[in-house]
Amino acid sequence: ILNVEQSPQSLHVQEGDSTNFTCSFPSSNFYALHWYRWETAKSPEALFVMTLNGDEKKKGRISATLNTKEGYSYLYIKGSQPEDSATYLCAFPSGSARQLTFGSGTQLTVLP
Amino acid sequence: DAGVIQSPRHEVTEMGQEVTLRCKPISGHNSLFWYRQTMMRGLELLIYFNNNVPIDDSGMPEDRFSAKMPNASFSTLKIQPSEPRDSAVYFCASSLRGGSNSPLHFGNGTRLTVT
């Protein structure tokens, strides 16, 4: 199983601040990189599936970039709101069946 | 679309008892996954089915765990006998197709407590 690492582990920001966090993954044999948002007491919800180097995807105030050559993806949140508070997970397909291996997540708390 | 449906939402059982968790994937999705969430290990994949066939069960912790998918609309995860260390939240997820490019759709999870 290949390692997917996320940083920071947790993050507190003030409402209105913009923020970003990182997902690192092995750069060899790249297939795709997934981002999920996981609110407390709910289930993970897919944000993006990224497949192309240099790709940038956007969903409202949330965007993500991908660098497959160096093995990292950034997730950006512009103008954070309290409802953005959640754990953000990235996942990388690995193994013979390319099943998703999840990182440990970045726990974001947006303070009002 | 009702999403992925899991039952029960909560299960409390005594050590040694058999536990069966159920999952109905989204109609038309041909891949189904069982994950377990614990504080120590985060979200870990237990087993992955594609077109009702188990593709990778290397994450199943031991022989006490078994999973079946008798048809495209139903899967079970069974623990027999259960132990306190099996206490966790178990998630079922489905995706439109196998491989790596389809996002996973998660159910609400089953919180299992084994006393």
Short mmCIF file of C-alpha atoms in Angstrom, two decimals:
data_model
loop_
_atom_site.label_atom_id
_atom_site.label_comp_id
_atom_site.label_asym_id
_atom_site.label_seq_id
_atom_site.Cartn_x
_atom_site.Cartn_y
_atom_site.Cartn_z
CA ILE A 1 0.00 0.00 0.00
CA LEU A 2 1.43 3.37 -1.01
CA ASN A 3 1.42 6.29 1.40
CA VAL A 4 -0.83 9.29 1.05
CA GLU A 5 0.15 12.11 3.37
CA GLN A 6 -1.82 15.20 4.24
CA SER A 7 -0.72 18.36 6.01
CA PRO A 8 -1.41 20.01 8.25
CA GLN A 9 -3.26 17.56 10.44
CA SER A 10 -5.51 20.33 11.75
CA LEU A 11 -6.08 23.98 11.03
CA HIS A 12 -8.01 26.78 12.70
CA VAL A 13 -8.84 29.88 10.65
CA GLN A 14 -11.04 32.91 11.13
CA GLU A 15 -14.19 33.36 9.11
CA GLY A 16 -13.33 35.16 5.88
CA ASP A 17 -9.74 33.93 5.74
CA SER A 18 -8.56 31.92 2.76
CA THR A 19 -6.68 28.73 3.44
CA ASN A 20 -5.04 25.79 1.73
CA PHE A 21 -3.69 22.38 2.58
CA THR A 22 -1.64 19.70 0.91
CA CYS A 23 -1.91 16.10 -0.17
CA SER A 24 1.28 14.24 -1.13
CA PHE A 25 1.22 10.99 -3.04
CA PRO A 26 3.65 8.76 -4.94
CA SER A 27 4.34 10.32 -8.34
CA SER A 28 4.92 7.02 -10.13
CA ASN A 29 2.04 5.09 -11.74
CA PHE A 30 -0.43 7.92 -11.28
CA TYR A 31 -4.09 7.20 -12.05
CA ALA A 32 -6.15 9.81 -10.22
CA LEU A 33 -6.38 11.85 -7.05
CA HIS A 34 -9.63 12.25 -5.13
CA TRP A 35 -10.67 14.92 -2.61
CA TYR A 36 -13.50 14.34 -0.12
CA ARG A 37 -15.15 16.54 2.47
CA TRP A 38 -16.24 14.85 5.72
CA GLU A 39 -18.43 16.74 8.16
CA THR A 40 -18.78 15.49 11.70
CA ALA A 41 -21.52 12.87 12.12
CA LYS A 42 -21.96 12.59 8.38
CA SER A 43 -20.32 10.51 5.66
CA PRO A 44 -17.51 11.56 3.28
CA GLU A 45 -18.70 13.47 0.23
CA ALA A 46 -16.75 13.63 -3.02
CA LEU A 47 -15.42 17.06 -4.02
CA PHE A 48 -13.11 16.37 -6.96
CA VAL A 49 -11.55 13.57 -8.97
CA MET A 50 -8.43 14.84 -10.71
CA THR A 51 -6.60 12.97 -13.41
CA LEU A 52 -4.46 15.36 -15.47
CA ASN A 53 -1.21 17.02 -14.47
CA GLY A 54 -1.77 20.76 -14.10
CA ASP A 55 -5.50 20.28 -13.75
CA GLU A 56 -7.43 22.75 -11.64
CA LYS A 57 -10.99 22.10 -10.51
CA LYS A 58 -13.39 24.45 -8.76
CA LYS A 59 -16.61 24.06 -6.81
CA GLY A 60 -17.88 27.31 -5.40
CA ARG A 61 -15.23 28.71 -3.07
CA ILE A 62 -13.24 25.47 -3.08
CA SER A 63 -10.63 24.69 -5.70
CA ALA A 64 -7.88 22.13 -6.15
CA THR A 65 -4.72 21.85 -8.21
CA LEU A 66 -2.71 18.81 -9.21
CA ASN A 67 0.99 18.20 -9.88
CA THR A 68 1.49 14.58 -10.82
CA LYS A 69 5.20 14.94 -11.61
CA GLU A 70 6.11 15.99 -8.09
CA GLY A 71 3.24 14.15 -6.41
CA TYR A 72 1.14 16.77 -4.67
CA SER A 73 -2.28 18.40 -4.78
CA TYR A 74 -3.43 21.55 -3.04
CA LEU A 75 -6.96 22.27 -1.86
CA TYR A 76 -7.85 25.94 -1.50
CA ILE A 77 -10.81 27.49 0.28
CA LYS A 78 -11.45 31.14 -0.44
CA GLY A 79 -13.21 33.23 2.21
CA SER A 80 -13.75 30.39 4.70
CA GLN A 81 -17.14 30.12 6.37
CA PRO A 82 -18.08 28.20 9.55
CA GLU A 83 -19.97 25.69 7.39
CA ASP A 84 -16.65 24.79 5.72
CA SER A 85 -15.55 23.21 9.01
CA ALA A 86 -14.92 19.56 8.21
CA THR A 87 -12.17 17.04 7.64
CA TYR A 88 -10.82 17.13 4.10
CA LEU A 89 -9.51 13.80 2.84
CA CYS A 90 -7.51 13.00 -0.22
CA ALA A 91 -7.37 9.50 -1.67
CA PHE A 92 -5.05 7.81 -4.12
CA PRO A 93 -5.71 4.61 -6.04
CA SER A 94 -3.18 1.91 -5.29
CA GLY A 95 -2.81 -1.82 -5.42
CA SER A 96 -3.54 -4.18 -8.28
CA ALA A 97 -7.22 -3.21 -8.30
CA ARG A 98 -6.47 0.51 -7.88
CA GLN A 99 -8.60 0.73 -4.79
CA LEU A 100 -8.58 4.06 -2.97
CA THR A 101 -6.18 4.58 -0.08
CA PHE A 102 -7.22 7.54 2.04
CA GLY A 103 -4.96 10.02 3.78
CA SER A 104 -5.55 10.82 7.44
CA GLY A 105 -7.13 14.14 6.52
CA THR A 106 -6.84 17.81 7.43
CA GLN A 107 -9.34 18.88 10.07
CA LEU A 108 -10.43 22.44 9.36
CA THR A 109 -12.21 24.58 11.92
CA VAL A 110 -13.49 27.97 10.80
CA LEU A 111 -14.08 30.28 13.75
CA PRO A 112 -16.91 32.82 13.49
CA ASP B 1 -31.76 8.91 -5.89
CA ALA B 2 -31.72 7.65 -2.31
CA GLY B 3 -27.97 7.26 -2.18
CA VAL B 4 -26.17 4.35 -0.55
CA ILE B 5 -28.32 2.88 2.19
CA GLN B 6 -26.81 1.12 5.18
CA SER B 7 -28.50 -0.64 8.04
CA PRO B 8 -28.58 -0.65 10.94
CA ARG B 9 -27.34 2.85 11.84
CA HIS B 10 -26.25 1.64 15.26
CA GLU B 11 -25.54 -1.83 16.56
CA VAL B 12 -24.63 -2.75 20.11
CA THR B 13 -23.81 -6.36 20.76
CA GLU B 14 -21.97 -8.54 23.21
CA MET B 15 -18.64 -10.15 22.52
CA GLY B 16 -19.02 -13.47 20.75
CA GLN B 17 -22.24 -12.60 18.97
CA GLU B 18 -22.65 -12.55 15.21
CA VAL B 19 -23.11 -9.15 13.60
CA THR B 20 -24.42 -8.53 10.08
CA LEU B 21 -24.18 -5.14 8.43
CA ARG B 22 -26.17 -4.43 5.28
CA CYS B 23 -25.68 -2.16 2.29
CA LYS B 24 -27.73 -1.20 -0.74
CA PRO B 25 -25.58 0.60 -3.32
CA ILE B 26 -26.80 3.25 -5.73
CA SER B 27 -28.66 1.67 -8.61
CA GLY B 28 -26.44 1.32 -11.66
CA HIS B 29 -23.18 1.46 -9.72
CA ASN B 30 -21.08 -1.60 -10.39
CA SER B 31 -18.44 -1.21 -7.67
CA LEU B 32 -18.99 -1.55 -3.93
CA PHE B 33 -16.58 -0.97 -1.07
CA TRP B 34 -16.64 -1.67 2.66
CA TYR B 35 -14.52 0.68 4.79
CA ARG B 36 -13.91 0.81 8.54
CA GLN B 37 -13.19 4.01 10.42
CA THR B 38 -11.20 3.94 13.64
CA MET B 39 -9.34 6.62 15.56
CA MET B 40 -6.07 4.78 15.16
CA ARG B 41 -6.19 3.85 11.48
CA GLY B 42 -8.59 6.33 9.91
CA LEU B 43 -10.57 5.04 6.93
CA GLU B 44 -9.31 1.63 5.90
CA LEU B 45 -10.59 -0.47 3.02
CA LEU B 46 -11.84 -3.90 4.01
CA ILE B 47 -13.09 -5.32 0.71
CA TYR B 48 -13.93 -4.20 -2.81
CA PHE B 49 -16.48 -5.78 -5.18
CA ASN B 50 -16.74 -5.16 -8.90
CA ASN B 51 -19.82 -6.51 -10.70
CA ASN B 52 -20.68 -8.46 -7.52
CA VAL B 53 -17.31 -10.25 -7.53
CA PRO B 54 -14.81 -9.69 -4.68
CA ILE B 55 -11.71 -8.15 -6.25
CA ASP B 56 -9.58 -7.36 -3.22
CA ASP B 57 -10.25 -8.59 0.30
CA SER B 58 -6.73 -8.07 1.61
CA GLY B 59 -8.03 -5.50 4.08
CA MET B 60 -10.33 -7.94 5.85
CA PRO B 61 -8.69 -8.21 9.27
CA GLU B 62 -9.15 -11.91 9.91
CA ASP B 63 -11.31 -14.93 9.23
CA ARG B 64 -13.99 -13.65 11.58
CA PHE B 65 -14.90 -11.13 8.88
CA SER B 66 -16.73 -12.12 5.70
CA ALA B 67 -18.55 -10.17 3.00
CA LYS B 68 -20.96 -11.16 0.29
CA MET B 69 -22.65 -9.50 -2.63
CA PRO B 70 -25.33 -11.88 -3.89
CA ASN B 71 -26.67 -9.37 -6.40
CA ALA B 72 -26.05 -5.87 -7.70
CA SER B 73 -28.31 -4.24 -5.13
CA PHE B 74 -27.25 -5.82 -1.86
CA SER B 75 -24.14 -6.59 0.15
CA THR B 76 -23.49 -7.81 3.68
CA LEU B 77 -20.51 -7.64 6.00
CA LYS B 78 -20.57 -10.26 8.72
CA ILE B 79 -18.45 -10.54 11.84
CA GLN B 80 -18.60 -13.87 13.66
CA PRO B 81 -17.71 -13.96 16.49
CA SER B 82 -17.49 -10.26 17.27
CA GLU B 83 -14.86 -8.83 19.63
CA PRO B 84 -14.61 -5.46 21.43
CA ARG B 85 -11.77 -4.38 19.11
CA ASP B 86 -14.21 -4.58 16.19
CA SER B 87 -15.99 -1.51 17.57
CA ALA B 88 -15.85 1.13 14.84
CA VAL B 89 -17.95 2.87 12.21
CA TYR B 90 -18.35 0.74 9.10
CA PHE B 91 -19.03 2.54 5.84
CA CYS B 92 -20.28 1.12 2.59
CA ALA B 93 -19.60 3.06 -0.61
CA SER B 94 -20.40 2.54 -4.26
CA SER B 95 -19.10 4.00 -7.49
CA LEU B 96 -20.34 4.02 -11.03
CA ARG B 97 -17.52 1.89 -12.31
CA GLY B 98 -14.37 0.28 -11.05
CA GLY B 99 -10.91 1.62 -11.53
CA SER B 100 -9.83 4.93 -10.14
CA ASN B 101 -11.72 7.69 -11.89
CA SER B 102 -15.18 7.39 -10.37
CA PRO B 103 -15.92 9.16 -7.09
CA LEU B 104 -17.15 7.08 -4.19
CA HIS B 105 -20.61 7.67 -2.76
CA PHE B 106 -20.73 6.76 0.91
CA GLY B 107 -23.60 5.53 3.03
CA ASN B 108 -24.24 7.00 6.47
CA GLY B 109 -22.32 4.24 8.16
CA THR B 110 -23.09 1.70 10.88
CA ARG B 111 -21.68 2.45 14.30
CA LEU B 112 -20.83 -0.90 15.88
CA THR B 113 -20.18 -1.26 19.59
CA VAL B 114 -19.10 -4.64 20.91
CA THR B 115 -19.14 -4.89 24.69
#
